[in-house]
Short mmCIF file of C-alpha atoms in Angstrom, two decimals:
data_model
loop_
_atom_site.label_atom_id
_atom_site.label_comp_id
_atom_site.label_asym_id
_atom_site.label_seq_id
_atom_site.Cartn_x
_atom_site.Cartn_y
_atom_site.Cartn_z
CA MET A 1 0.00 0.00 0.00
CA ALA A 2 2.99 2.33 0.19
CA GLY A 3 2.67 3.23 -3.48
CA TRP A 4 -1.04 3.97 -3.07
CA ASN A 5 -0.39 6.16 -0.05
CA ARG A 6 2.22 8.08 -2.05
CA ALA A 7 -0.35 8.56 -4.82
CA LEU A 8 -2.87 9.95 -2.32
CA ASP A 9 -0.19 12.29 -0.99
CA ALA A 10 0.77 13.42 -4.48
CA ALA A 11 -2.89 14.11 -5.30
CA GLY A 12 -3.24 16.28 -2.19
CA ILE A 13 -5.77 13.95 -0.57
CA ASP A 14 -4.88 14.50 3.07
CA GLU A 15 -8.08 14.07 5.11
CA ALA A 16 -8.21 10.60 6.65
CA GLY A 17 -11.85 9.87 5.87
CA LEU A 18 -11.45 10.96 2.27
CA ARG A 19 -8.36 8.79 1.87
CA GLU A 20 -10.43 5.84 3.10
CA ASP A 21 -13.17 6.69 0.59
CA TYR A 22 -10.67 6.77 -2.27
CA SER A 23 -9.16 3.51 -1.08
CA ARG A 24 -12.56 1.81 -1.12
CA GLN A 25 -13.14 3.06 -4.63
CA ARG A 26 -9.78 1.71 -5.68
CA GLU A 27 -10.89 -1.72 -4.51
CA GLN A 28 -14.17 -1.36 -6.41
CA ALA A 29 -12.24 -0.43 -9.54
CA ARG A 30 -9.95 -3.44 -9.03
CA ALA A 31 -12.97 -5.74 -8.87
CA PHE A 32 -14.20 -4.25 -12.15
CA LYS A 33 -10.96 -3.95 -14.15
CA ARG A 34 -8.04 -5.31 -12.16
CA GLU A 35 -5.51 -5.05 -14.99
CA ILE A 36 -6.40 -1.41 -15.64
CA VAL A 37 -5.92 -0.51 -11.96
CA ILE A 38 -2.53 -2.23 -11.95
CA ALA A 39 -1.59 -0.38 -15.13
CA ALA A 40 -2.68 2.96 -13.67
CA ASP A 41 -0.63 2.31 -10.51
CA LEU A 42 2.45 1.49 -12.57
CA LEU A 43 2.21 3.80 -15.55
CA LEU A 44 0.45 7.03 -14.62
CA PRO A 45 1.90 9.94 -12.65
CA ALA A 46 1.04 9.37 -8.99
CA ARG A 47 -0.96 12.61 -8.67
CA ILE A 48 -3.53 11.51 -11.30
CA VAL A 49 -3.98 7.89 -10.17
CA PRO A 50 -6.58 8.41 -7.37
CA HIS A 51 -8.67 10.68 -9.59
CA THR A 52 -8.56 8.20 -12.47
CA LEU A 53 -9.65 5.32 -10.24
CA ALA A 54 -12.44 7.40 -8.70
CA ALA A 55 -13.78 8.10 -12.20
CA ILE A 56 -13.56 4.40 -13.12
CA ALA A 57 -15.35 3.38 -9.91
CA PHE A 58 -18.12 5.92 -10.49
CA MET A 59 -18.61 4.78 -14.08
CA HIS A 60 -18.78 1.15 -12.99
CA ARG A 61 -21.22 1.94 -10.17
CA THR A 62 -23.54 3.71 -12.62
CA ASP A 63 -23.21 0.98 -15.24
CA ASP A 64 -23.96 -1.67 -12.63
CA LEU A 65 -27.20 0.08 -11.63
CA ILE A 66 -28.26 0.16 -15.28
CA ASP A 67 -27.47 -3.49 -15.98
CA SER A 68 -28.48 -5.28 -12.77
CA GLY A 69 -31.93 -6.66 -11.97
CA PRO A 70 -35.38 -6.25 -13.56
CA VAL A 71 -35.82 -3.24 -15.84
CA GLU A 72 -38.46 -1.64 -13.60
CA GLY A 73 -36.19 -1.79 -10.57
CA ARG A 74 -33.23 -0.55 -12.58
CA GLN A 75 -35.17 2.50 -13.71
CA ASP A 76 -36.02 3.48 -10.15
CA ALA A 77 -32.50 2.80 -8.86
CA TYR A 78 -30.91 4.79 -11.68
CA LYS A 79 -33.30 7.73 -11.20
CA ARG A 80 -32.43 7.91 -7.49
CA TRP A 81 -28.70 7.73 -8.29
CA ASP A 82 -28.96 10.33 -11.05
CA ASP A 83 -30.78 12.75 -8.73
CA GLU A 84 -28.30 12.16 -5.91
CA VAL A 85 -25.26 12.72 -8.11
CA LEU A 86 -26.62 15.87 -9.76
CA ASP A 87 -27.62 17.30 -6.36
CA ALA A 88 -24.14 16.53 -5.01
CA LEU A 89 -22.49 18.23 -7.99
CA ALA A 90 -24.69 21.28 -7.51
CA ASP A 91 -23.98 21.45 -3.76
CA GLY A 92 -20.32 20.45 -3.99
CA GLU A 93 -20.72 18.04 -1.10
CA SER A 94 -22.31 14.73 -0.13
CA ALA A 95 -22.45 12.44 2.87
CA ASN A 96 -22.33 9.42 0.55
CA PRO A 97 -18.82 7.84 0.62
CA GLN A 98 -19.48 6.66 -2.95
CA LEU A 99 -19.63 10.30 -4.08
CA ARG A 100 -17.12 12.08 -1.87
CA PRO A 101 -14.10 11.04 -3.98
CA LEU A 102 -15.88 12.05 -7.19
CA LEU A 103 -16.67 15.49 -5.79
CA HIS A 104 -13.08 15.96 -4.66
CA THR A 105 -11.88 14.97 -8.14
CA VAL A 106 -14.34 17.40 -9.73
CA ALA A 107 -13.00 20.15 -7.47
CA ALA A 108 -9.47 19.37 -8.67
CA TYR A 109 -10.51 18.90 -12.33
CA PRO A 110 -13.74 20.85 -12.94
CA VAL A 111 -14.11 19.54 -16.50
CA VAL A 112 -14.84 16.11 -14.99
CA GLY A 113 -18.08 17.55 -13.62
CA ASP A 114 -19.20 18.32 -17.17
CA ARG A 115 -18.26 14.79 -18.24
CA VAL A 116 -20.25 13.31 -15.35
CA ARG A 117 -23.34 15.30 -16.34
CA GLY A 118 -22.92 14.29 -19.98
CA TYR A 119 -22.56 10.64 -19.05
CA LEU A 120 -25.61 10.66 -16.78
CA ALA A 121 -27.67 12.34 -19.49
CA SER A 122 -26.86 9.47 -21.85
CA ALA A 123 -26.62 6.50 -19.48
CA ASP A 124 -30.34 5.79 -19.39
CA LYS A 125 -30.11 4.84 -23.08
CA ASP A 126 -28.76 1.52 -21.88
CA LEU A 127 -31.73 0.79 -19.60
CA HIS A 128 -33.96 -0.48 -22.40
CA PHE A 129 -31.24 -1.64 -24.77
CA THR A 130 -31.81 -5.08 -26.31
CA GLY A 131 -29.87 -4.82 -29.58
CA PHE A 132 -29.42 -3.02 -32.89
CA ALA A 133 -31.28 -3.19 -36.16
CA THR A 134 -28.45 -1.66 -38.20
CA ASP A 135 -24.80 -0.71 -37.86
CA ALA A 136 -25.95 2.92 -37.93
CA ASP A 137 -27.84 2.16 -34.71
CA TYR A 138 -24.63 0.79 -33.26
CA GLN A 139 -22.74 3.96 -34.22
CA GLU A 140 -25.46 6.04 -32.58
CA TYR A 141 -25.05 3.95 -29.41
CA VAL A 142 -21.30 4.62 -29.43
CA ASP A 143 -21.87 8.36 -29.78
CA GLY A 144 -24.69 8.48 -27.25
CA TYR A 145 -23.42 6.12 -24.55
CA SER A 146 -20.01 4.51 -25.03
CA LEU A 147 -18.07 7.68 -25.82
CA PRO A 148 -19.52 9.80 -22.97
CA ALA A 149 -18.72 6.94 -20.58
CA PHE A 150 -15.14 6.66 -21.84
CA MET A 151 -14.55 10.42 -21.80
CA LEU A 152 -15.44 10.48 -18.11
CA VAL A 153 -12.07 8.82 -17.50
CA ALA A 154 -10.18 9.77 -20.66
CA THR A 155 -10.61 13.49 -20.02
CA LEU A 156 -8.27 13.17 -17.03
CA LEU A 157 -5.58 11.71 -19.28
CA GLY A 158 -6.02 14.07 -22.22
CA PRO A 159 -4.47 17.40 -23.19
CA ASP A 160 -5.16 20.53 -21.17
CA ARG A 161 -5.95 22.50 -24.32
CA ASP A 162 -9.09 22.13 -26.45
CA GLN A 163 -9.99 18.45 -26.54
CA GLU A 164 -11.97 18.35 -29.81
CA ALA A 165 -9.29 16.44 -31.76
CA TYR A 166 -8.62 14.26 -28.73
CA ARG A 167 -12.31 13.38 -28.39
CA ALA A 168 -12.39 12.42 -32.08
CA ALA A 169 -9.37 10.15 -31.60
CA CYS A 170 -10.97 8.60 -28.51
CA ARG A 171 -14.09 7.97 -30.56
CA VAL A 172 -12.11 5.83 -33.02
CA TYR A 173 -10.70 3.85 -30.11
CA ILE A 174 -13.92 3.34 -28.18
CA GLU A 175 -15.85 2.34 -31.31
CA ALA A 176 -13.43 -0.55 -31.73
CA ILE A 177 -13.42 -1.45 -28.04
CA GLN A 178 -17.19 -1.41 -27.73
CA ARG A 179 -17.41 -3.75 -30.72
CA LEU A 180 -14.81 -6.01 -29.11
CA ASP A 181 -16.76 -6.04 -25.84
CA PHE A 182 -19.95 -6.97 -27.65
CA VAL A 183 -18.29 -9.81 -29.58
CA ASN A 184 -16.40 -11.03 -26.54
CA ASP A 185 -19.48 -10.94 -24.29
CA LEU A 186 -21.75 -12.45 -26.95
CA ALA A 187 -22.69 -15.54 -24.93
CA GLN A 188 -23.54 -13.61 -21.75
CA ASP A 189 -25.47 -10.91 -23.63
CA LEU A 190 -27.56 -13.52 -25.44
CA ALA A 191 -28.31 -15.18 -22.11
CA ASP A 192 -29.45 -11.78 -20.81
CA GLY A 193 -31.74 -11.26 -23.80
CA ARG A 194 -29.52 -8.83 -25.72
CA LEU A 195 -28.26 -9.30 -29.27
CA THR A 196 -25.38 -6.86 -29.69
CA ILE A 197 -24.40 -7.65 -33.28
CA PRO A 198 -26.71 -5.64 -35.60
CA GLU A 199 -29.50 -7.61 -37.27
CA GLU A 200 -28.48 -6.34 -40.72
CA THR A 201 -24.96 -7.71 -40.13
CA LEU A 202 -26.40 -11.11 -39.25
CA LYS A 203 -28.46 -11.08 -42.47
CA GLN A 204 -25.40 -10.17 -44.53
CA HIS A 205 -23.69 -13.30 -43.23
CA GLY A 206 -26.77 -15.53 -43.39
CA VAL A 207 -26.81 -16.00 -39.61
CA THR A 208 -29.84 -15.95 -37.29
CA ARG A 209 -30.09 -15.25 -33.60
CA ALA A 210 -31.01 -18.90 -33.08
CA ASP A 211 -27.78 -19.92 -34.84
CA LEU A 212 -25.83 -17.99 -32.22
CA GLU A 213 -27.88 -19.21 -29.28
CA GLN A 214 -27.83 -22.86 -30.37
CA ALA A 215 -24.32 -22.89 -31.91
CA ARG A 216 -25.54 -24.11 -35.30
CA GLY A 217 -24.52 -23.17 -38.85
CA LEU A 218 -21.07 -22.81 -37.40
CA ARG A 219 -19.20 -22.01 -40.60
CA THR A 220 -21.26 -18.87 -41.21
CA VAL A 221 -21.27 -18.01 -37.49
CA TYR A 222 -17.50 -18.19 -37.33
CA ALA A 223 -17.21 -16.05 -40.47
CA LEU A 224 -19.49 -13.45 -38.85
CA ILE A 225 -17.42 -13.32 -35.66
CA SER A 226 -14.16 -13.21 -37.61
CA ASP A 227 -15.51 -10.26 -39.61
CA GLN A 228 -16.38 -8.40 -36.40
CA LEU A 229 -12.88 -9.03 -35.05
CA ASP A 230 -11.45 -7.71 -38.34
CA ARG A 231 -13.36 -4.49 -37.79
CA VAL A 232 -12.06 -4.27 -34.22
CA GLU A 233 -8.49 -4.61 -35.46
CA GLN A 234 -9.03 -1.91 -38.07
CA GLY A 235 -10.28 0.42 -35.36
CA LEU A 236 -7.39 -0.36 -33.05
CA GLY A 237 -5.03 0.28 -35.94
CA GLY A 238 -6.40 3.82 -36.17
CA SER A 239 -6.26 4.44 -32.44
CA GLY A 240 -2.62 5.48 -32.45
CA ALA A 241 -3.71 9.10 -33.03
CA VAL A 242 -4.57 9.26 -29.33
CA LEU A 243 -0.91 8.80 -28.45
CA ASP A 244 0.06 11.95 -30.36
CA LEU A 245 -2.46 14.03 -28.41
CA VAL A 246 -2.06 12.95 -24.78
CA PRO A 247 0.73 14.32 -22.56
CA PRO A 248 3.91 12.23 -22.77
CA ALA A 249 3.49 11.03 -19.18
CA HIS A 250 0.15 9.41 -20.08
CA ARG A 251 1.17 7.64 -23.30
CA ALA A 252 2.35 4.46 -21.61
CA MET A 253 -1.13 3.97 -20.15
CA PHE A 254 -2.81 4.28 -23.52
CA ARG A 255 -0.25 2.06 -25.23
CA CYS A 256 -0.85 -0.56 -22.55
CA MET A 257 -4.63 -0.37 -22.99
CA ILE A 258 -4.39 -0.74 -26.76
CA ARG A 259 -1.94 -3.61 -26.50
CA LEU A 260 -4.12 -5.47 -23.99
CA ASP A 261 -7.07 -5.03 -26.36
CA GLU A 262 -4.98 -6.48 -29.19
CA LEU A 263 -4.15 -9.46 -27.02
CA THR A 264 -7.86 -9.95 -26.29
CA VAL A 265 -8.59 -9.97 -30.03
CA ALA A 266 -5.84 -12.54 -30.56
CA ALA A 267 -7.23 -14.72 -27.76
CA ALA A 268 -10.72 -14.53 -29.30
CA ARG A 269 -9.37 -15.49 -32.73
CA ARG A 270 -7.56 -18.50 -31.35
CA ASP A 271 -10.82 -20.07 -30.20
CA ILE A 272 -13.79 -18.46 -31.94
CA PRO A 273 -16.12 -21.40 -31.11
CA ALA A 274 -15.57 -20.74 -27.40
CA LEU A 275 -17.07 -17.25 -27.73
CA LEU A 276 -20.47 -18.92 -28.03
CA ARG A 277 -19.96 -20.13 -24.45
CA ARG A 278 -17.69 -17.65 -22.70
CA SER A 279 -15.51 -14.56 -23.10
CA ALA A 280 -11.87 -14.66 -24.19
CA SER A 281 -9.05 -13.00 -22.29
CA PRO A 282 -5.30 -12.63 -22.81
CA GLY A 283 -3.13 -14.99 -20.83
CA LYS A 284 -1.66 -13.58 -17.63
CA PRO A 285 1.98 -14.01 -18.79
CA ALA A 286 1.29 -12.04 -21.98
CA ALA A 287 -0.54 -9.29 -20.08
CA LEU A 288 2.28 -9.13 -17.54
CA ARG A 289 4.84 -8.72 -20.33
CA VAL A 290 2.88 -5.75 -21.67
CA LEU A 291 2.78 -4.12 -18.24
CA VAL A 292 6.48 -4.67 -17.60
CA THR A 293 7.46 -3.43 -21.05
CA GLU A 294 5.44 -0.24 -20.70
CA TYR A 295 6.61 0.32 -17.14
CA LEU A 296 10.27 0.14 -18.17
CA ARG A 297 9.60 2.32 -21.19
CA ALA A 298 7.77 4.91 -19.08
CA ARG A 299 10.52 4.93 -16.45
CA HIS A 300 13.15 5.49 -19.14
CA ALA A 301 11.07 8.35 -20.61
CA ARG A 302 10.68 9.99 -17.18
CA ARG A 303 14.40 9.84 -16.60
CA ALA A 304 15.07 11.30 -20.05
CA ARG A 305 12.64 14.17 -19.40
CA GLY A 306 14.29 14.75 -16.04
CA ARG A 307 17.75 14.95 -17.65
CA ARG A 308 16.50 17.41 -20.29
CA TRP A 309 14.96 19.59 -17.60
CA SER A 310 18.16 19.47 -15.53
CA ASP A 311 20.31 20.34 -18.52
CA GLY A 312 18.03 23.26 -19.38
CA ALA A 313 17.98 24.55 -15.80
CA GLY A 314 21.70 24.24 -15.54
CA GLY A 315 22.24 26.24 -18.71
#
């Protein structure tokens, strides 16, 4: 925990109760995306880590309310949460330990407050979501839900100047990642009553929903899934523009995220039939190699920047 305590110190989070709130949110984020939390700890500047994890935890908390339980109950739970969050943002304070870290982060980075409001305004789109008729519907979903959710976190890692070009680059990335998530979670989504590959795409490949649910017509099903993975790879190939726009100290994090996504695609390709039963994931040794590589690369870059600053100061 020494590294985490240093991160809290670097972020100026001094009050004991608030440190405990951030620590709980770190654990919630770990339960949601363990590899991303490890990457943030290793690759991001310490001062930004608690704020990044608070944003991830908030996003996951909201997403969980939208996805869990009967639709009627979800609607009521989300409405209560939406009202509570907006009231807390307006007041600048809350007694809820789930919201105290978010409010502190918004105070440190006011633009995050705008991203929270934008995300909440779009999040209810997922309450009644059961699938897409066309790929255009999918693109609308990315613009209306996936991108606002991603920007809640990505804004903290982006440039301080106007973020229009950065947002556009993030859109390329999240379009690919959302498609990967839908393909990778195909079995679970079908079990939950959601078909996340557009109906028109199924027709183009001669595949029906029953084919996916019953694992029949496998040649055409596998061709459909392979095509979706091709589109993911194309999107990831265009995601490098993000690296040119983020501050140098944040590039290792983005490179790591993209590389882990590429490993997930490779794992899915190695056993496409298994996607009809479960999700694919990169092996732990491969993921660890990515983390170590980016950590060493980031450390070298920090030292190089430190030497350049020292040389300039000395001159």
